Coordinates of C-alpha atoms in Angstrom, one line a residue:
X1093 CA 125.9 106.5 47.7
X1094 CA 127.2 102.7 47.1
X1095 CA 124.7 100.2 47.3
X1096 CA 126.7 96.9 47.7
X1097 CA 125.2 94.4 49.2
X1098 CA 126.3 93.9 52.4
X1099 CA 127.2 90.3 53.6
X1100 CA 126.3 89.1 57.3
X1101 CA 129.2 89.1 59.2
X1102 CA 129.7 86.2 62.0
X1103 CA 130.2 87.5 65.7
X1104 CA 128.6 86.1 69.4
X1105 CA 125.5 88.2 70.8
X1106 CA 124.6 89.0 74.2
X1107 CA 120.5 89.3 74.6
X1108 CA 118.5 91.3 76.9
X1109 CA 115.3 89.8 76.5
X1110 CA 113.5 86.8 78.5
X1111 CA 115.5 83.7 79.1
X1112 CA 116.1 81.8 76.2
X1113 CA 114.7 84.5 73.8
X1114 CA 116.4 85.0 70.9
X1115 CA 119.1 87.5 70.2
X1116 CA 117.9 90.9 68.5
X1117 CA 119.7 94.5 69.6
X1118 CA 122.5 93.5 71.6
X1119 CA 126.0 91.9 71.0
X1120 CA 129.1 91.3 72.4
X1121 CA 131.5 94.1 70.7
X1122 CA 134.3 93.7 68.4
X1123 CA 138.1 94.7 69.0
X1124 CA 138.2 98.6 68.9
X1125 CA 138.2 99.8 65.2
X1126 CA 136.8 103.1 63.6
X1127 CA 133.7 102.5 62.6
X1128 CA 132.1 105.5 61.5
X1129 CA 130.5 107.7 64.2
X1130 CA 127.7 108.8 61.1
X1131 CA 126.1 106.7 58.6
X1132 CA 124.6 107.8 55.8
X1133 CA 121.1 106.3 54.8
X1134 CA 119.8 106.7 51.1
X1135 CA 118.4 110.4 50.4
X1136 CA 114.4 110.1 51.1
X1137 CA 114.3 107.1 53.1
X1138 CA 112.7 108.5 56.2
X1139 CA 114.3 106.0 58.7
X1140 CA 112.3 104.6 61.8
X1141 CA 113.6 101.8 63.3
X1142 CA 116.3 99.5 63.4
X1143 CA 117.4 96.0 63.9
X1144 CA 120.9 94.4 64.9
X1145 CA 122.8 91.3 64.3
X1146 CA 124.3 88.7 63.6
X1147 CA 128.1 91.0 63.8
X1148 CA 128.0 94.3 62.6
X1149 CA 124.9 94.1 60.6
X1150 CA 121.9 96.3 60.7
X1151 CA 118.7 96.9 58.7
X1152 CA 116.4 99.9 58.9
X1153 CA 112.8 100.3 57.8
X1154 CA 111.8 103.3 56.0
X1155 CA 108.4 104.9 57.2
X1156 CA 107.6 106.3 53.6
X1157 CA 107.4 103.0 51.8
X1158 CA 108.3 100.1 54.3
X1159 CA 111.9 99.6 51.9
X1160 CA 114.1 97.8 54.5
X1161 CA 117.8 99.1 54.3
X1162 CA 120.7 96.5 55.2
X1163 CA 124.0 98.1 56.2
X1164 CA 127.6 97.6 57.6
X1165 CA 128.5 99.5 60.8
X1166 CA 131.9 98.6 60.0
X1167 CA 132.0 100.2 56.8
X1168 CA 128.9 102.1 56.2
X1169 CA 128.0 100.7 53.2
X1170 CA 124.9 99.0 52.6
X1171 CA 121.8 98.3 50.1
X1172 CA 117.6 97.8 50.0
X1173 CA 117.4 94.2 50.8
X1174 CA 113.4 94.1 50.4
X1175 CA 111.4 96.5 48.5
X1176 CA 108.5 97.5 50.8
X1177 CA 104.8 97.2 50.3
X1178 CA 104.0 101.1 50.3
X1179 CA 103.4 101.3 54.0
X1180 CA 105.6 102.0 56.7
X1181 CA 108.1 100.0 58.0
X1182 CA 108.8 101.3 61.9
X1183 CA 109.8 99.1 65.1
X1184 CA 111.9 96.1 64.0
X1185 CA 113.5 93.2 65.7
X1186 CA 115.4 90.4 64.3
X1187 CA 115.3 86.8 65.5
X1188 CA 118.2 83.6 65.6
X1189 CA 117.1 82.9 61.9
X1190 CA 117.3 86.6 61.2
X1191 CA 113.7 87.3 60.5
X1192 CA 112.6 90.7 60.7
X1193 CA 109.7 91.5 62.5
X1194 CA 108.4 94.6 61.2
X1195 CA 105.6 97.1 63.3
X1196 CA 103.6 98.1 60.0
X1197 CA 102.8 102.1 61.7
X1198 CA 98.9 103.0 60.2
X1199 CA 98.7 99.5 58.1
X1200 CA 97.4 98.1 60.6
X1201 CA 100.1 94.9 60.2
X1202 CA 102.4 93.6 61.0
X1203 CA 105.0 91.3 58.8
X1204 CA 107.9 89.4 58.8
X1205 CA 110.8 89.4 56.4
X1206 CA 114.1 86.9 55.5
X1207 CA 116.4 89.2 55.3
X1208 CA 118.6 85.9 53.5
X1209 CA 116.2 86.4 50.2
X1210 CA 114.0 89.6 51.3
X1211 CA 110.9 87.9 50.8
X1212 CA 107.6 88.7 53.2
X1213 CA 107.6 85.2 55.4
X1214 CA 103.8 86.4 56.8
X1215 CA 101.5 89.5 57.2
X1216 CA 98.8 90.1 60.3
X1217 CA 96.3 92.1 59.6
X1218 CA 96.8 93.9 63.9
X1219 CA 93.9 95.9 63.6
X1220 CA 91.9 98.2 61.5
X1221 CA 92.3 101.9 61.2
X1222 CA 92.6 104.3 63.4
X1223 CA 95.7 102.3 64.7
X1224 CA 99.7 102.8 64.5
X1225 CA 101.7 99.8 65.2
X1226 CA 104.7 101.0 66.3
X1227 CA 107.4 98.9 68.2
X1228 CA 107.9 95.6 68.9
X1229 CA 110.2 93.3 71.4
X1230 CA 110.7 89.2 71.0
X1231 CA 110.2 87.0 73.9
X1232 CA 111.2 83.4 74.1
X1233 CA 107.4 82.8 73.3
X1234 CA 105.6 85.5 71.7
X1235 CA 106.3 88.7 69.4
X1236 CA 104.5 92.1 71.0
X1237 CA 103.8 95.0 69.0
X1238 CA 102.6 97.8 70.0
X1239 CA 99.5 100.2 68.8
X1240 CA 99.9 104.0 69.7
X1241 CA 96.3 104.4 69.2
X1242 CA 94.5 101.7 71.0
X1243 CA 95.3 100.8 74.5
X1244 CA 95.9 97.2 73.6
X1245 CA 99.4 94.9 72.5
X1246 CA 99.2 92.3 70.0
X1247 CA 101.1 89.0 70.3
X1248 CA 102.4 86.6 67.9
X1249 CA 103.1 83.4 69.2
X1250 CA 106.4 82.0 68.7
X1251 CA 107.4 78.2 68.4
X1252 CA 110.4 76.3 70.3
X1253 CA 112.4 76.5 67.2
X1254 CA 111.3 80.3 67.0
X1255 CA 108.9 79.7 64.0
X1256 CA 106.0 82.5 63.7
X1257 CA 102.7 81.2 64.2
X1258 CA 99.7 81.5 61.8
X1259 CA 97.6 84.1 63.9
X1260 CA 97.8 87.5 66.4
X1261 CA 95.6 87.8 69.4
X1262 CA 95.0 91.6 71.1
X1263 CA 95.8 92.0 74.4
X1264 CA 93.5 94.8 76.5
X1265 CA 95.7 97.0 78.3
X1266 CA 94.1 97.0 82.0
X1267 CA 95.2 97.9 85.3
X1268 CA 96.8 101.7 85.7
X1269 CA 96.9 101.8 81.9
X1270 CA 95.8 105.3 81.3
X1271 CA 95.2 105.9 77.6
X1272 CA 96.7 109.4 76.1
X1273 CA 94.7 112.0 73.8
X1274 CA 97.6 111.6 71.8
X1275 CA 99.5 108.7 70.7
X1276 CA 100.2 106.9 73.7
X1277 CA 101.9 103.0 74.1
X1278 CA 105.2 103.2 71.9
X1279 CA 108.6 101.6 72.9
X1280 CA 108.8 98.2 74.4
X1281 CA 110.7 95.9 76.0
X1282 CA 111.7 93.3 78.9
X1283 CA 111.9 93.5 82.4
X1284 CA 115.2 92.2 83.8
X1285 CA 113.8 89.5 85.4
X1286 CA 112.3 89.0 82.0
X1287 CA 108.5 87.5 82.9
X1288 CA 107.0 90.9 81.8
X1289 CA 106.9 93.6 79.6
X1290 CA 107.7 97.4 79.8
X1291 CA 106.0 99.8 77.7
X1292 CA 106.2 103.4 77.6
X1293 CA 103.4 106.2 76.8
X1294 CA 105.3 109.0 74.7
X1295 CA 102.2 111.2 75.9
X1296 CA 102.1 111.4 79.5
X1297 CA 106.0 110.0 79.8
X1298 CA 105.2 107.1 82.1
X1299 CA 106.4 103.7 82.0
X1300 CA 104.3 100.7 83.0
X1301 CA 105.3 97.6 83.8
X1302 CA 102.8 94.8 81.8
X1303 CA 101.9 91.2 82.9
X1304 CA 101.9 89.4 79.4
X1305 CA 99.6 87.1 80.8
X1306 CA 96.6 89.4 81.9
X1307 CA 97.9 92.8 80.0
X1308 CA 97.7 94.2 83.2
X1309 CA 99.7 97.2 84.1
X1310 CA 101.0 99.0 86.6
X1311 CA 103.2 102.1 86.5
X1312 CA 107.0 101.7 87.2
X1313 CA 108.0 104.1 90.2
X1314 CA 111.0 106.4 88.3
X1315 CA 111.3 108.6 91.3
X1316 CA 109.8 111.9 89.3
X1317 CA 111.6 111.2 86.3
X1318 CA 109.3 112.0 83.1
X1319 CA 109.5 110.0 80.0
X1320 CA 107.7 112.2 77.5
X1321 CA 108.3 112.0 73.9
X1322 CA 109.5 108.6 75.0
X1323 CA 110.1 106.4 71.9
X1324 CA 112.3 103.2 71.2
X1325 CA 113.8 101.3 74.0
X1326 CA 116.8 99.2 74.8
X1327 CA 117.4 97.0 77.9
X1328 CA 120.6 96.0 78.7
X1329 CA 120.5 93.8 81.9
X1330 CA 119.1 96.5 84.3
X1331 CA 119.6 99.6 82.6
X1332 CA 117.1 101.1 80.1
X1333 CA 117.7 103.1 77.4
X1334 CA 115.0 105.0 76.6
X1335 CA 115.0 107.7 73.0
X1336 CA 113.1 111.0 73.9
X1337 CA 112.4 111.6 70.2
X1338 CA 112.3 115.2 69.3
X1339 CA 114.2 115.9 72.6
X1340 CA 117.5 114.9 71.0
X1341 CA 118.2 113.1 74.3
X1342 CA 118.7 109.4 75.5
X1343 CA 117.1 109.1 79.4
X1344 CA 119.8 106.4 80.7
X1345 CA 117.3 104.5 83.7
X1346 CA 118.8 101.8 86.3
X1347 CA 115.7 99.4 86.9
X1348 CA 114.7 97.3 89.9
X1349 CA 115.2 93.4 89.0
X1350 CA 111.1 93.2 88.5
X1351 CA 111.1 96.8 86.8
X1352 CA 108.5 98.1 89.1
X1353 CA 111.0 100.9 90.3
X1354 CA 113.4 103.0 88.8
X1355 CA 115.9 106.1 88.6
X1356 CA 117.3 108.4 86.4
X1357 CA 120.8 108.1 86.0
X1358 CA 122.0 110.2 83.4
X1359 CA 120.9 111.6 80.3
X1360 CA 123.0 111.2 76.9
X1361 CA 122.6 114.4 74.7
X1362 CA 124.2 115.8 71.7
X1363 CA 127.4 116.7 73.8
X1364 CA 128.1 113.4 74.4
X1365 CA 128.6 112.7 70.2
X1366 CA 131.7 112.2 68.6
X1367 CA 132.9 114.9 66.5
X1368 CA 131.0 114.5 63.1
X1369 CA 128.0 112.8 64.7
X1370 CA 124.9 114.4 65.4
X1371 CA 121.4 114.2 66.6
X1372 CA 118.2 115.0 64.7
X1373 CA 114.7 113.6 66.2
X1374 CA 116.1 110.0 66.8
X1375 CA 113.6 107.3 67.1
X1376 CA 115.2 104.3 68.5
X1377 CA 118.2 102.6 69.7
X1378 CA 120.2 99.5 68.9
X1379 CA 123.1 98.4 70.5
X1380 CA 126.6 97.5 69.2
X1381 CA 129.5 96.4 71.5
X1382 CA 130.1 99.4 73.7
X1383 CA 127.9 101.7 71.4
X1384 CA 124.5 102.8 70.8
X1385 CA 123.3 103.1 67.2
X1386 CA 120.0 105.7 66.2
X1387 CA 118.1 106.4 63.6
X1388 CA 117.6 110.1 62.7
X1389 CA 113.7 110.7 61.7
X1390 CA 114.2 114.3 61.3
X1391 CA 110.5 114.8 61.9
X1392 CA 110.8 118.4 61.8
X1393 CA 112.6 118.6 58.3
X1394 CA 109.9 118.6 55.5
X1395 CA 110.2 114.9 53.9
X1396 CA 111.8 115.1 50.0
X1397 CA 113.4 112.6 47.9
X1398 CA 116.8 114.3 48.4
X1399 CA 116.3 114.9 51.9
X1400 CA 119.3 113.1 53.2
X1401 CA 119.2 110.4 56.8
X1402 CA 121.6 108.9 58.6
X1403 CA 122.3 107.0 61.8
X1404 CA 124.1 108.3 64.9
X1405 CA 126.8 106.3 67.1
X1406 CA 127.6 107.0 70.8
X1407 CA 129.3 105.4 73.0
X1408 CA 126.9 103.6 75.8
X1409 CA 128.1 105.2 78.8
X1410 CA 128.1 108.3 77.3
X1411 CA 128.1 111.1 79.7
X1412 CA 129.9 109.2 82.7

């Protein structure tokens, strides 16, 4: 496929994260235009998460070698950016400045990346093995990965102008917090009232609602509804996107305004795709005017250097 280099295109974002945090997943759509409903990603990249913005801009980290993969929705076209350091690159976020905060999976790390030049800006060293970093949401204050292993978050505090600081503290998970055999904390994100966190355990499918201050959690009252296999999140004022990985399904939830209750409200599944488009174990979720964009892992597909990747598009209110 092409590899030209992809230039940032100019457009306003609507956030979903505390107040005054800085722009990452969501923004404000352009006129209606076909962008394509599949994008191709470069045979072998193993794709895991994504970022979104400024415009119609998006990078993706690859889980086999941390490459990160800048692309156009408009056009599909797109090119590595920033040669990885041989370890995975999953959860992403980008900031005003259009870092990339990068979860670093079984490295332990974490880093951050200009995607202007594709240099590495900084590396924490999270934690040492056995520990899977795996997502990660921006605050007005403080980056917060997530470790599927331990039963703890990590934050990296963030300066007025948004400037990474020099360290990451480890934040116990307490309260209801029930730690999975399996891997357990993965998504994150904001509540709508945005003074905590919400984090989801892709084990036991429940959702807790996390005081950043303490770490403590309690579980978020969804009426029933399990969230197993639960995986990247999105919030988009009170709704909640949640990816149910290797379920091929995107649980749609309407949250309270302090996220301590939710419901169900429909589920988006591969009937809702436009023709061409098509779901194979998606990880996570960005969104793009009225549409959702995913990565497709393909977990279940034995990993090659021609295997090929792409992203799916959907249309938000898929399903209505």
């Amino acid at each position: 496929m092409r590899r030209t280099t992809v230039s940032l295109a100019v457009a306003a974002l609507a956030v979903t994260l505390l107040p005054g945090a800085s722009p990452t997943t969501a923004a404000v759509g352009p006129p209606d235009r076909p962008f394509p409903a599949r994008i191709e990603l470069p045979d072998g990249f193993q794709p895991e998460g994504i970022a979104l913005g400024p415009g119609p801009t998006a990078w993706f980290g690859s889980r086999a070698d941390g490459d990160i993969y800048e692309v156009s929705l408009r056009t599909g076209e797109g090119s590595v950016i920033s040669e990885g350091p041989g370890t995975p690159s999953l959860g992403m976020k980008s900031d005003r400045d259009v870092r990339l905060y990068i979860a670093g999976g079984t490295s332990g790390t974490a880093r951050i990346v200009d995607t202007g030049t594709g240099t590495v800006e900084r590396t924490y060293q999270l934690a040492a093995a056995p520990s899977f970093v795996n997502d990660v949401v921006l605050t007005k204050g403080a980056a917060w990965f997530t470790d599927s292993n331990r039963p703890q978050l990590y934050r990296v505090d963030r300066g007025p102008d948004g400037e990474p600081g020099a360290t990451a503290t480890a934040v116990p998970l307490t309260g209801e917090w029930v730690q999975s055999a399996g891997l357990s904390a993965n998504g994150i994100s904001t509540t709508p009232t945005g003074d905590a966190l919400l984090v989801v355990n892709t084990t036991s499918g429940l959702l807790y609602r996390v005081d950043p201050a303490t770490g403590e959690a309690t579980e978020v009252d969804l009426g029933g509804a399990s969230l197993t296999r639960g995986d990247g999140m999105l919030r988009h004022g009170r709704t909640l996107y949640v990816v149910r990985n290797s379920l091929n399904e995107i649980a749609v939830l309407r949250l309270s305004r302090t996220g301590l209750s939710g419901r169900l409200v429909r589920t988006i599944v591969q009937e809702d795709l436009p023709p061409g488009a098509s779901f194979d174990v998606p990880t996570t979720v960005a969104r793009f005017g009225a549409h959702l964009y995913l990565p497709n892992a393909r977990f279940t597909t034995p990993a090659t250097p021609t295997t090929d990747y792409w992203v799916t598009k959907v249309r938000a209110r898929a399903g209505d």
